[in-house]
PDB file of C-alpha atoms in Angstrom:
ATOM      1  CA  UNK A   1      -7.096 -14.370  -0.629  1.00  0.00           C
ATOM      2  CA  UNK A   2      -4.786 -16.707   1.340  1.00  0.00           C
ATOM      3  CA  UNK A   3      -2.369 -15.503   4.130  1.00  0.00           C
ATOM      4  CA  UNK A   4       0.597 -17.249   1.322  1.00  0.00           C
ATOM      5  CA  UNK A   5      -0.594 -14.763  -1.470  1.00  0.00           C
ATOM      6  CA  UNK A   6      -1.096 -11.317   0.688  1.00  0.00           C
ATOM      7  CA  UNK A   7       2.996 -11.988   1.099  1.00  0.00           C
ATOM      8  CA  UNK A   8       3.712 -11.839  -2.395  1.00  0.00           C
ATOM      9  CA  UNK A   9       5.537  -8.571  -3.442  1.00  0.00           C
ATOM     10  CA  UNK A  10       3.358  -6.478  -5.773  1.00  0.00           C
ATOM     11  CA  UNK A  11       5.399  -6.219  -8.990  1.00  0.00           C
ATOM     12  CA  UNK A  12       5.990  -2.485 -11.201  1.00  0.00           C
ATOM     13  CA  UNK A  13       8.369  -1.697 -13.854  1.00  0.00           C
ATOM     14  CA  UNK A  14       9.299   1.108 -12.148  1.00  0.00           C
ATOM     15  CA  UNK A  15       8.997   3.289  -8.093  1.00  0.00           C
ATOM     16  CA  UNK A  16       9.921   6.499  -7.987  1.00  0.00           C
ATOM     17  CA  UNK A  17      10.639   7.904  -4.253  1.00  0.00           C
ATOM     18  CA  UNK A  18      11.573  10.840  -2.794  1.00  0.00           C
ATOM     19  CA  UNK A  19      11.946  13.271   0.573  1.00  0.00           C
ATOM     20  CA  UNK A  20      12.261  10.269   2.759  1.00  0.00           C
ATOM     21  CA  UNK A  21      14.316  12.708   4.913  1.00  0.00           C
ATOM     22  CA  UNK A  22      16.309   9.584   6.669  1.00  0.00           C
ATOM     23  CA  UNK A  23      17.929  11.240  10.112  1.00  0.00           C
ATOM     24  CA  UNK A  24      14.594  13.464  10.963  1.00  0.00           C
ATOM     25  CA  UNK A  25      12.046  12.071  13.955  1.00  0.00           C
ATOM     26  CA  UNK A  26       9.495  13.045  11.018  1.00  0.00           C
ATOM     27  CA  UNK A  27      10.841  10.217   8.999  1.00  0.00           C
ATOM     28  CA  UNK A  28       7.892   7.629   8.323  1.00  0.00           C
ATOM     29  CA  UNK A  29      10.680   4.874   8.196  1.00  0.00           C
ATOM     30  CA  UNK A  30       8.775   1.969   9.378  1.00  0.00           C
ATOM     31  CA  UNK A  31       6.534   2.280   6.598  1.00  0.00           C
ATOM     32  CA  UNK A  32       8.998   2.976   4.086  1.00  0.00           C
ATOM     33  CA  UNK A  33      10.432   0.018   4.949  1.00  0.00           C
ATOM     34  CA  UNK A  34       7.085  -2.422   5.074  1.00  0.00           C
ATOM     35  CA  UNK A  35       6.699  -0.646   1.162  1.00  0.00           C
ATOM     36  CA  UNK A  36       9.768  -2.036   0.311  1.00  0.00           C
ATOM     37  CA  UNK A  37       9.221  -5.411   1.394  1.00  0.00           C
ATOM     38  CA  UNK A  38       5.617  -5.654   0.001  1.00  0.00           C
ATOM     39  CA  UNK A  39       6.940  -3.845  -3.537  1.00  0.00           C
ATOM     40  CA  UNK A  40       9.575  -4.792  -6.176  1.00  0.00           C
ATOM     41  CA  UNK A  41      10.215  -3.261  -9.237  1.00  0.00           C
ATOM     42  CA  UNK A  42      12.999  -3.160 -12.014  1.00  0.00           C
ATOM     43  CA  UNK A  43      13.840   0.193 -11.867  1.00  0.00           C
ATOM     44  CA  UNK A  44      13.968   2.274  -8.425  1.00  0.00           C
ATOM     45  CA  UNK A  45      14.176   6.025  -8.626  1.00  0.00           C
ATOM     46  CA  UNK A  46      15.342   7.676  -5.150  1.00  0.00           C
ATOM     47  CA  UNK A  47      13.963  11.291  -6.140  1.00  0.00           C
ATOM     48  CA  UNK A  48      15.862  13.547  -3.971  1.00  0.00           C
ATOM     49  CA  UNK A  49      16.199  14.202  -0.051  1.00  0.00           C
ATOM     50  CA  UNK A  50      16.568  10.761   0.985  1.00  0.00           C
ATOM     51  CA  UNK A  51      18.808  11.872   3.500  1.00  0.00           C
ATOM     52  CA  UNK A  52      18.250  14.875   5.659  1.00  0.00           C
ATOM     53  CA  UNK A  53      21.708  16.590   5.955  1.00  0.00           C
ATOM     54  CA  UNK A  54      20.489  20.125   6.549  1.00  0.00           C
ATOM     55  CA  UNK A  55      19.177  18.513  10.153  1.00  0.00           C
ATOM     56  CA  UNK A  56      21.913  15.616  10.653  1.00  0.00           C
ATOM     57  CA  UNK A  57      24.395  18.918  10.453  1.00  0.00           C
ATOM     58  CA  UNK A  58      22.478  19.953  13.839  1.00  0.00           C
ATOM     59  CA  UNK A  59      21.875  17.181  15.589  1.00  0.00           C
ATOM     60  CA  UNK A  60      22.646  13.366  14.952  1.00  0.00           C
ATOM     61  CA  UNK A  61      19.002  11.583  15.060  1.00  0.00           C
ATOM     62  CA  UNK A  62      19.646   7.935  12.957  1.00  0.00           C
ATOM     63  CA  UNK A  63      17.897   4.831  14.746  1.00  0.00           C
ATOM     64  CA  UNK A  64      17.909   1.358  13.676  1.00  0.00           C
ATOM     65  CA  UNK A  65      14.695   1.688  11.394  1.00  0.00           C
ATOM     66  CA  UNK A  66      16.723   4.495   9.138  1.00  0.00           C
ATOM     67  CA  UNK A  67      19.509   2.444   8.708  1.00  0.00           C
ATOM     68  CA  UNK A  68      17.227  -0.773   7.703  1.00  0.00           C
ATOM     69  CA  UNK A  69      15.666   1.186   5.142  1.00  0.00           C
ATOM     70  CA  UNK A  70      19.203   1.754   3.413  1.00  0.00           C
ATOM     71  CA  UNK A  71      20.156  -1.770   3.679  1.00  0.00           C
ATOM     72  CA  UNK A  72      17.027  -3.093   2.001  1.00  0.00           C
ATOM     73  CA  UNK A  73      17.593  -0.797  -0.967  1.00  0.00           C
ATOM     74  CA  UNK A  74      20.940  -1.514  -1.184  1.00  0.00           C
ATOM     75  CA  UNK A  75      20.146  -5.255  -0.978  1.00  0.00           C
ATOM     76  CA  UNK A  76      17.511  -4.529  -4.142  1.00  0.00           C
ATOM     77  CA  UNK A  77      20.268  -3.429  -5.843  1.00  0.00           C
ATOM     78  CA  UNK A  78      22.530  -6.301  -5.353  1.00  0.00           C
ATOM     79  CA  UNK A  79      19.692  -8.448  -6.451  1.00  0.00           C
ATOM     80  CA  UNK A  80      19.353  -6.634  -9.864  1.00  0.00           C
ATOM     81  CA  UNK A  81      16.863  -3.690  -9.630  1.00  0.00           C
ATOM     82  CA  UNK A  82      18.152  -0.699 -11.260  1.00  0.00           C
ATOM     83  CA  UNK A  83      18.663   1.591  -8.312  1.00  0.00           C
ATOM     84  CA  UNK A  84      19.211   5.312  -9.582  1.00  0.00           C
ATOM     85  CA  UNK A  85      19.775   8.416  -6.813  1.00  0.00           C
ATOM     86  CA  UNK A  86      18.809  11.789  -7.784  1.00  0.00           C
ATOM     87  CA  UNK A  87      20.271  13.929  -5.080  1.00  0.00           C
ATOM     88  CA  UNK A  88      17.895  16.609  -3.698  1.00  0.00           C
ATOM     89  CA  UNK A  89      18.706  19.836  -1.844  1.00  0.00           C
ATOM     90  CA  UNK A  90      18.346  18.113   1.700  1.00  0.00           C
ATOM     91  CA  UNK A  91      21.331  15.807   0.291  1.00  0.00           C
ATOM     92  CA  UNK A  92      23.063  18.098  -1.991  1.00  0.00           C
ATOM     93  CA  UNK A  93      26.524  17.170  -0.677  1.00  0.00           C
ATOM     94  CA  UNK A  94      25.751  13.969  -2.749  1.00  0.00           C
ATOM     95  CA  UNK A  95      25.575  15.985  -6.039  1.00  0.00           C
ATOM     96  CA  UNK A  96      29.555  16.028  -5.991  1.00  0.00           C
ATOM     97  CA  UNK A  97      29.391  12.431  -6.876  1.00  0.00           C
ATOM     98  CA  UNK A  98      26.825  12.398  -9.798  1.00  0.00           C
ATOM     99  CA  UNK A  99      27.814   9.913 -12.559  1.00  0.00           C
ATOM    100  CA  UNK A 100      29.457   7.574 -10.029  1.00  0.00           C
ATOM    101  CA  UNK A 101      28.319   3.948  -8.780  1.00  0.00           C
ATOM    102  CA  UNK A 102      28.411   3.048  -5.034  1.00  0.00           C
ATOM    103  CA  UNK A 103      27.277  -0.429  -4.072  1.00  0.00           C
ATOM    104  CA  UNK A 104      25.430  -0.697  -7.334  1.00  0.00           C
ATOM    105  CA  UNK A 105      23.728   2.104  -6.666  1.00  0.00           C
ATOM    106  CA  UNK A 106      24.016   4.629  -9.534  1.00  0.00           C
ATOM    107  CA  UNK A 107      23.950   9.157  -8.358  1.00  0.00           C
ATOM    108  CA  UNK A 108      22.692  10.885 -11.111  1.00  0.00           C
ATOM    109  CA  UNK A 109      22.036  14.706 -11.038  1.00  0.00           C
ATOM    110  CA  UNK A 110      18.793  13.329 -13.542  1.00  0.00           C
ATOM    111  CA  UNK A 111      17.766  11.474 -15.634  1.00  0.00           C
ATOM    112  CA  UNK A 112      15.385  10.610 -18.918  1.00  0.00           C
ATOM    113  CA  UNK A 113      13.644   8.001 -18.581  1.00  0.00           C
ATOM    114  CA  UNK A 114      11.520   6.129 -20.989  1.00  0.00           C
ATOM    115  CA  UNK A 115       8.084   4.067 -20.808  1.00  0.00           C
ATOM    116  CA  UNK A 116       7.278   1.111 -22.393  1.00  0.00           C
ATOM    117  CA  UNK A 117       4.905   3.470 -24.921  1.00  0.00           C
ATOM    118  CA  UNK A 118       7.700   5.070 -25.721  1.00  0.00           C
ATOM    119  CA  UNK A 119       6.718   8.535 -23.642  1.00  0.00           C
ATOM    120  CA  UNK A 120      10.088  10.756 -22.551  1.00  0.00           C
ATOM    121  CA  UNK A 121       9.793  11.700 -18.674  1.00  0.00           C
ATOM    122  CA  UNK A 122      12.722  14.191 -17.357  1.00  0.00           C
ATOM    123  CA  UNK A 123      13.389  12.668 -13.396  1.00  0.00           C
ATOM    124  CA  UNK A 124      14.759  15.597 -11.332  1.00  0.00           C
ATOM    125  CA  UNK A 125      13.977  15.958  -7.845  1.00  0.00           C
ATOM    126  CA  UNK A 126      12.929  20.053  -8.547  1.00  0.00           C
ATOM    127  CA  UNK A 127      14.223  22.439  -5.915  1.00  0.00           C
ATOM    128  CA  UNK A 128      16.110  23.594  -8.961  1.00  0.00           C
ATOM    129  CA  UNK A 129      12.519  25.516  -9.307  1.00  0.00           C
ATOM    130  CA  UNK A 130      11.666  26.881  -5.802  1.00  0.00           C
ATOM    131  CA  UNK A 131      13.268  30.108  -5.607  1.00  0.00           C
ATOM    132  CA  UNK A 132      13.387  30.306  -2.533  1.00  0.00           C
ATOM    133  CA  UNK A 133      15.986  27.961  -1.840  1.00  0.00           C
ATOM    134  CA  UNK A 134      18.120  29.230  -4.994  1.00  0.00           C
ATOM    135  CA  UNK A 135      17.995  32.091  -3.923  1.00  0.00           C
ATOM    136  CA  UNK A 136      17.012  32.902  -0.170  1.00  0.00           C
ATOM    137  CA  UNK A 137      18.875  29.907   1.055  1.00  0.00           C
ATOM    138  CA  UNK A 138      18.635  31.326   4.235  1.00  0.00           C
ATOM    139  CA  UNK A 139      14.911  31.911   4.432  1.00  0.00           C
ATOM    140  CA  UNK A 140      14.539  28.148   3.171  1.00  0.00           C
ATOM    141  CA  UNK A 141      16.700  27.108   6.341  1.00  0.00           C
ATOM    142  CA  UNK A 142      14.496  29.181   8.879  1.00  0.00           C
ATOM    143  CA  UNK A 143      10.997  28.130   7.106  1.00  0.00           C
ATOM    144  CA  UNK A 144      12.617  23.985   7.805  1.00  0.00           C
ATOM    145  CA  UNK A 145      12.665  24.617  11.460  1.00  0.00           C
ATOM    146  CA  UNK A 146       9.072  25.832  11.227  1.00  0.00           C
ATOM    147  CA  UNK A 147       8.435  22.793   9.022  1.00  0.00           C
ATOM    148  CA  UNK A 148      10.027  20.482  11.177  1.00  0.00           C
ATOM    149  CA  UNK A 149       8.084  21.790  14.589  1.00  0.00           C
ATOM    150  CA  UNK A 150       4.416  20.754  12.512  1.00  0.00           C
ATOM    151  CA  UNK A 151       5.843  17.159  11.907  1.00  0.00           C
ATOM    152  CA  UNK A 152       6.575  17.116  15.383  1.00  0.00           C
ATOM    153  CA  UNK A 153       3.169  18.051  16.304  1.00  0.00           C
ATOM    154  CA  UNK A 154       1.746  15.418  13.307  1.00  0.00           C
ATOM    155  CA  UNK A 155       4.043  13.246  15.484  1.00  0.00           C
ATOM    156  CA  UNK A 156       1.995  13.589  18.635  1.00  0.00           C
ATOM    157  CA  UNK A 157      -1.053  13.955  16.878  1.00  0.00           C
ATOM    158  CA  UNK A 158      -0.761  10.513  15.087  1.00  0.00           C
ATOM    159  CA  UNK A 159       0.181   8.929  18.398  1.00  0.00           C
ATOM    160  CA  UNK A 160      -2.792   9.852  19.927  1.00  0.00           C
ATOM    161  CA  UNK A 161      -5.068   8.316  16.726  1.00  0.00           C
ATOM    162  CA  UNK A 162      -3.127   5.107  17.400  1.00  0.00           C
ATOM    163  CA  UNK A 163      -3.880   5.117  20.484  1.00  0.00           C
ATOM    164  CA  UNK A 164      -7.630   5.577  19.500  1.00  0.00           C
ATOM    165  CA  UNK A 165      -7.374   2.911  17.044  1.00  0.00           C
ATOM    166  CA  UNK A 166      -7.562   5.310  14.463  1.00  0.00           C
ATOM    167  CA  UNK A 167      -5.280   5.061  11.477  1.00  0.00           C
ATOM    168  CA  UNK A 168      -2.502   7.652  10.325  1.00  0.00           C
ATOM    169  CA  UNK A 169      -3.702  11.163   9.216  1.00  0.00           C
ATOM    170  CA  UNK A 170      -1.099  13.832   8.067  1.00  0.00           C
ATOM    171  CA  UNK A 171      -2.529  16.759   9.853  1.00  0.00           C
ATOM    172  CA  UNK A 172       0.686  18.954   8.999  1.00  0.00           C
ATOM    173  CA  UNK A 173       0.089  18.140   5.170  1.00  0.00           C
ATOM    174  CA  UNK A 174      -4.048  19.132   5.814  1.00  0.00           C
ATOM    175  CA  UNK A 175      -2.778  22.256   7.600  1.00  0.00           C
ATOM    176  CA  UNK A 176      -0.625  23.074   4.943  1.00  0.00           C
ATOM    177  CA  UNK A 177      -2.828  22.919   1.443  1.00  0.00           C
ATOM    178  CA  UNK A 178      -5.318  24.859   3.517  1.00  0.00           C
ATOM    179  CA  UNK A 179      -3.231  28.079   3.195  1.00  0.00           C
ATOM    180  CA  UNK A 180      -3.772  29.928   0.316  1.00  0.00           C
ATOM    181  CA  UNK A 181      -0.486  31.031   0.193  1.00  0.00           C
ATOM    182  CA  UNK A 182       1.020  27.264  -0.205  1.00  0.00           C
ATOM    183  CA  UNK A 183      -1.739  26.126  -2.337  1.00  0.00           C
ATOM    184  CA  UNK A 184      -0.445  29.366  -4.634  1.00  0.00           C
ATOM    185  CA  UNK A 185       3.314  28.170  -4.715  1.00  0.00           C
ATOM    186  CA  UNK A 186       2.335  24.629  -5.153  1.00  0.00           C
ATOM    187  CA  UNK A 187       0.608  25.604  -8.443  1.00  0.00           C
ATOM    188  CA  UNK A 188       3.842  27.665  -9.356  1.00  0.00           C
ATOM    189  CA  UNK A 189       6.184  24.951  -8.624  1.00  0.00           C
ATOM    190  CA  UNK A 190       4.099  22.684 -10.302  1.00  0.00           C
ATOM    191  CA  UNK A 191       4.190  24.947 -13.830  1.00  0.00           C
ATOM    192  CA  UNK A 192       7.641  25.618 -13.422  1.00  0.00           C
ATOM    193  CA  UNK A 193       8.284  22.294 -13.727  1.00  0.00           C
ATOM    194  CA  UNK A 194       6.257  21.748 -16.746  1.00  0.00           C
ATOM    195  CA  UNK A 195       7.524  24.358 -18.414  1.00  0.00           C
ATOM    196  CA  UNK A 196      11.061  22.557 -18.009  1.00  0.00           C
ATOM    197  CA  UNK A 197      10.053  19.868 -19.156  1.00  0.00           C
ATOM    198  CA  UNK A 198       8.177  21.077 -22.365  1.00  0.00           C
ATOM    199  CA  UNK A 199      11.453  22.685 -22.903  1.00  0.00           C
ATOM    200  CA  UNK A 200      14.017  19.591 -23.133  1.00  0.00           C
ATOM    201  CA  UNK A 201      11.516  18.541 -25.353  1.00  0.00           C
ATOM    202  CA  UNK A 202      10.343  15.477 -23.424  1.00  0.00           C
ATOM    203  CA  UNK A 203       6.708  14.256 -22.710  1.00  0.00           C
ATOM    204  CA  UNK A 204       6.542  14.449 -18.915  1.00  0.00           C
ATOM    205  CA  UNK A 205       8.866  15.524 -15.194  1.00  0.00           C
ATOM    206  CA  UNK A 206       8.492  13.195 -12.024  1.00  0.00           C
ATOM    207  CA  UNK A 207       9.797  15.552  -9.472  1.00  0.00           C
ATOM    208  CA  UNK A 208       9.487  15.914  -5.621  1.00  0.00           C
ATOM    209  CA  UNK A 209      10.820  18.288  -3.222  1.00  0.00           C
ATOM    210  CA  UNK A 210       7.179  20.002  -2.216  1.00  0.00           C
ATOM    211  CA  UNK A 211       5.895  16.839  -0.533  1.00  0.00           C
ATOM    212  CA  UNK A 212       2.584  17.146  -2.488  1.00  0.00           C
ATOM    213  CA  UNK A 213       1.613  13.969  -4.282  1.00  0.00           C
ATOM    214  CA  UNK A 214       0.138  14.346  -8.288  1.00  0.00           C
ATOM    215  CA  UNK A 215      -0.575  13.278 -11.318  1.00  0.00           C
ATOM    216  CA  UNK A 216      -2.011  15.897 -13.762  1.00  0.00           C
ATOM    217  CA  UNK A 217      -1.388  17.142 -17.439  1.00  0.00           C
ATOM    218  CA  UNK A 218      -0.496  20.702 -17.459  1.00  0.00           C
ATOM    219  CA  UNK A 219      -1.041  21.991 -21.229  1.00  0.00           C
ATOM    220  CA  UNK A 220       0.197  19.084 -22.719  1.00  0.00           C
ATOM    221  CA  UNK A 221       2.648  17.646 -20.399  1.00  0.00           C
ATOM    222  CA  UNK A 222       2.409  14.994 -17.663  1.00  0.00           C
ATOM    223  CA  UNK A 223       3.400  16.163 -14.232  1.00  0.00           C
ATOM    224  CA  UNK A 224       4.041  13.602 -11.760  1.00  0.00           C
ATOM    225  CA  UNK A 225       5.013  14.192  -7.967  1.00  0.00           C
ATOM    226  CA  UNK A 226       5.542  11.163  -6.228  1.00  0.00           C
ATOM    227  CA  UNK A 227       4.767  12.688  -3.033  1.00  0.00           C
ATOM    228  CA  UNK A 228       6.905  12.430   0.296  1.00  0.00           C
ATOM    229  CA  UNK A 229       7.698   9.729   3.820  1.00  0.00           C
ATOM    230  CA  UNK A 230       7.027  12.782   6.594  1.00  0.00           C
ATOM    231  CA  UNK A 231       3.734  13.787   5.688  1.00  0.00           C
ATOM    232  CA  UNK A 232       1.782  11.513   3.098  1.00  0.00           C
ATOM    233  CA  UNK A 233       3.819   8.618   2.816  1.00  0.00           C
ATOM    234  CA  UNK A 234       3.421   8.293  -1.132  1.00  0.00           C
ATOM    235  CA  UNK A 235       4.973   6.987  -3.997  1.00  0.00           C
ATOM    236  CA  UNK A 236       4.479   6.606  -7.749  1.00  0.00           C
ATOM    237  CA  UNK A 237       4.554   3.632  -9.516  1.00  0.00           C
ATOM    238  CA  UNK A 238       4.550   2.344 -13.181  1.00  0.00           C
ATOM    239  CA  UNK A 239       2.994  -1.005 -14.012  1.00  0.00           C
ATOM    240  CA  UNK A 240       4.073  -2.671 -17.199  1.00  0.00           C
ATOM    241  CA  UNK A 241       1.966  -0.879 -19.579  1.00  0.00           C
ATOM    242  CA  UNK A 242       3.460   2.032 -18.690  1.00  0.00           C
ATOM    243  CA  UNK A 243       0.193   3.276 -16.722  1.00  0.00           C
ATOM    244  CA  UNK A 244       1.658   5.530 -13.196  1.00  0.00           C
ATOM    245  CA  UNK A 245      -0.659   5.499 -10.270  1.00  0.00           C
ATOM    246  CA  UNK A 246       0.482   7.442  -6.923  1.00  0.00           C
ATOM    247  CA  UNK A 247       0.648   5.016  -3.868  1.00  0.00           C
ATOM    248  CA  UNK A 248      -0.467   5.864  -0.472  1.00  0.00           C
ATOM    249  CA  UNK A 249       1.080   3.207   1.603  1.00  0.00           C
ATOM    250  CA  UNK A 250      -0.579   4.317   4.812  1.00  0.00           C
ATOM    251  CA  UNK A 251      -3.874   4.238   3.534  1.00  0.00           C
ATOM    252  CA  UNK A 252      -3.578   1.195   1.766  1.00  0.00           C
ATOM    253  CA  UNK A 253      -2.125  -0.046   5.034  1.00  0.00           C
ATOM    254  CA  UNK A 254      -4.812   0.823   7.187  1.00  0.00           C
ATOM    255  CA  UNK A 255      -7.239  -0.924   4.599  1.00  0.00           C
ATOM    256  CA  UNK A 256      -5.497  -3.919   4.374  1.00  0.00           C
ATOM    257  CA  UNK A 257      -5.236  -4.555   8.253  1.00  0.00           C
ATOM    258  CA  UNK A 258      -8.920  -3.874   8.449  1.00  0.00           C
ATOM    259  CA  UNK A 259      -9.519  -6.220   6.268  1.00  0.00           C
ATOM    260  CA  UNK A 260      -7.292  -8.712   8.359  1.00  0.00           C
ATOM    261  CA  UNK A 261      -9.119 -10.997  10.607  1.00  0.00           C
ATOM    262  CA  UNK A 262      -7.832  -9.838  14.209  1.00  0.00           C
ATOM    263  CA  UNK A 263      -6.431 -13.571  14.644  1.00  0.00           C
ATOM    264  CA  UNK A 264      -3.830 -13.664  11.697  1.00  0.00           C
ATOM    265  CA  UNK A 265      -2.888  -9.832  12.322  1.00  0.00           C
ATOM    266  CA  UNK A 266      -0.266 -11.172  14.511  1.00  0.00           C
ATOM    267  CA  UNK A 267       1.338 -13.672  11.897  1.00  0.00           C
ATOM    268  CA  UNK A 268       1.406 -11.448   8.919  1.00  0.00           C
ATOM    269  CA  UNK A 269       3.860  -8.741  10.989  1.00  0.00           C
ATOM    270  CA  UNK A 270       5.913 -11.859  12.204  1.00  0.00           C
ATOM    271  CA  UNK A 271       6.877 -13.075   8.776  1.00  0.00           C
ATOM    272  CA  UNK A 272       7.591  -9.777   7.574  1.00  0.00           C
TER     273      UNK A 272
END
């Protein structure tokens, strides 16, 4: 493979993204951002929690990475993808303006979406389903400050593999599917989801909100969770067979500069 063809954008019918959480220090912006460049796509689902307001309320925290990411969606917009926004709980003040078009971009509160097969998949970002922040809002606000003290620690963690030569490792998202506990309200979530689903009467959900990547049929119905930019740095994409895979940018990454002889390294992150 030439240096020319490892530049050309990978092309899907469809990305679906969500919990970016723009305006945290956990964001994985830089990332985010090389995924958009390398990745186009006629339709672009923002899943929910692209912005962080719960934290931005607290504390303003928005560097120059965070706001490039914005611009180069809203420049994929302007260019003709079909940008859709499905406000989350993070960005809930956004849900006041579902049905409305800003810079191209279209808010939706969800949405059905339909594969080239002709399968039905409900898009909702899910914290519709986590009862704890219907209903112990509170108790979800006190469990994000916990949350948000294990980034920082995956922060310093990740720092010190880089500085090892090692590549990234979400050792908050390893700590947290190894409590039982979290493993049990994953599989909840993940069935309460379904079950919505199977009962609009549509073939599949792509949700987020739990920041736990998968693809798995759950009596009948095809659950997709497109995963998270703070822990796992995922995504889901649809070729254009209809076929969804789950991305994991920073693995792929960390293959593809291995791969790199050490010479050209340098080149490939100038162009970009």
């Amino acid at each position: 493979m030439t240096v020319i063809e490892r530049h050309q954008p990978a092309r899907h019918r469809a990305i679906f993204l969500s919990d970016i959480h723009l305006g945290t220090r956990g964001c994985q912006a830089e990332l985010l951002l090389d995924f958009l460049r390398k990745n186009e796509s006629e339709h672009l689902f923002l899943v929910g929690d692209v912005v962080d307001g719960w934290r931005l309320k607290r504390w303003w925290y928005w560097p120059q990475s965070h706001n490039d990411v914005v611009q180069k969606i809203m420049r994929k917009a302007r260019k003709g993808t079909n940008v859709v926004y499905i406000p989350g709980n993070h960005d809930e003040a956004a849900r006041q303006y579902c049905q409305l078009t800003f810079g191209d971009v279209r808010v939706e509160d969800e949405v059905i979406y339909e594969t080239p097969e002709g399968r039905k998949l409900l898009i909702i970002h899910g914290d519709q389903f986590d009862g704890i922040v219907r209903y112990a809002r509170w108790l979800a606000t006190s469990g994000d400050w916990a949350y948000c003290a294990a980034l920082r620690l995956n922060t310093w963690f990740n720092w010190g593999r880089r500085r090892l030569g090692l590549p990234y490792w979400s050792l908050s998202a390893f700590l947290k599917h190894k409590v039982k506990n979290a493993v049990q309200f994953i599989d909840n979530y993940e069935h309460a989801v379904a079950n919505e689903a199977r009962r609009r009467g549509v073939d599949g959900v792509v949700c987020g909100h739990i920041h736990h990547a998968e693809i798995r049929d759950i009596d009948g119905i095809l659950y997709c969770n497109d995963g998270d930019w703070v822990e796992s740095c995922t995504a889901l994409v649809e070729d254009f067979e209809g076929r969804l895979r789950i991305v994991r940018w920073a693995e792929e990454n960390a293959r593809e500069s291995s791969r790199l002889p050490a010479r050209l390294a340098p080149i490939q992150l100038a162009a970009e």
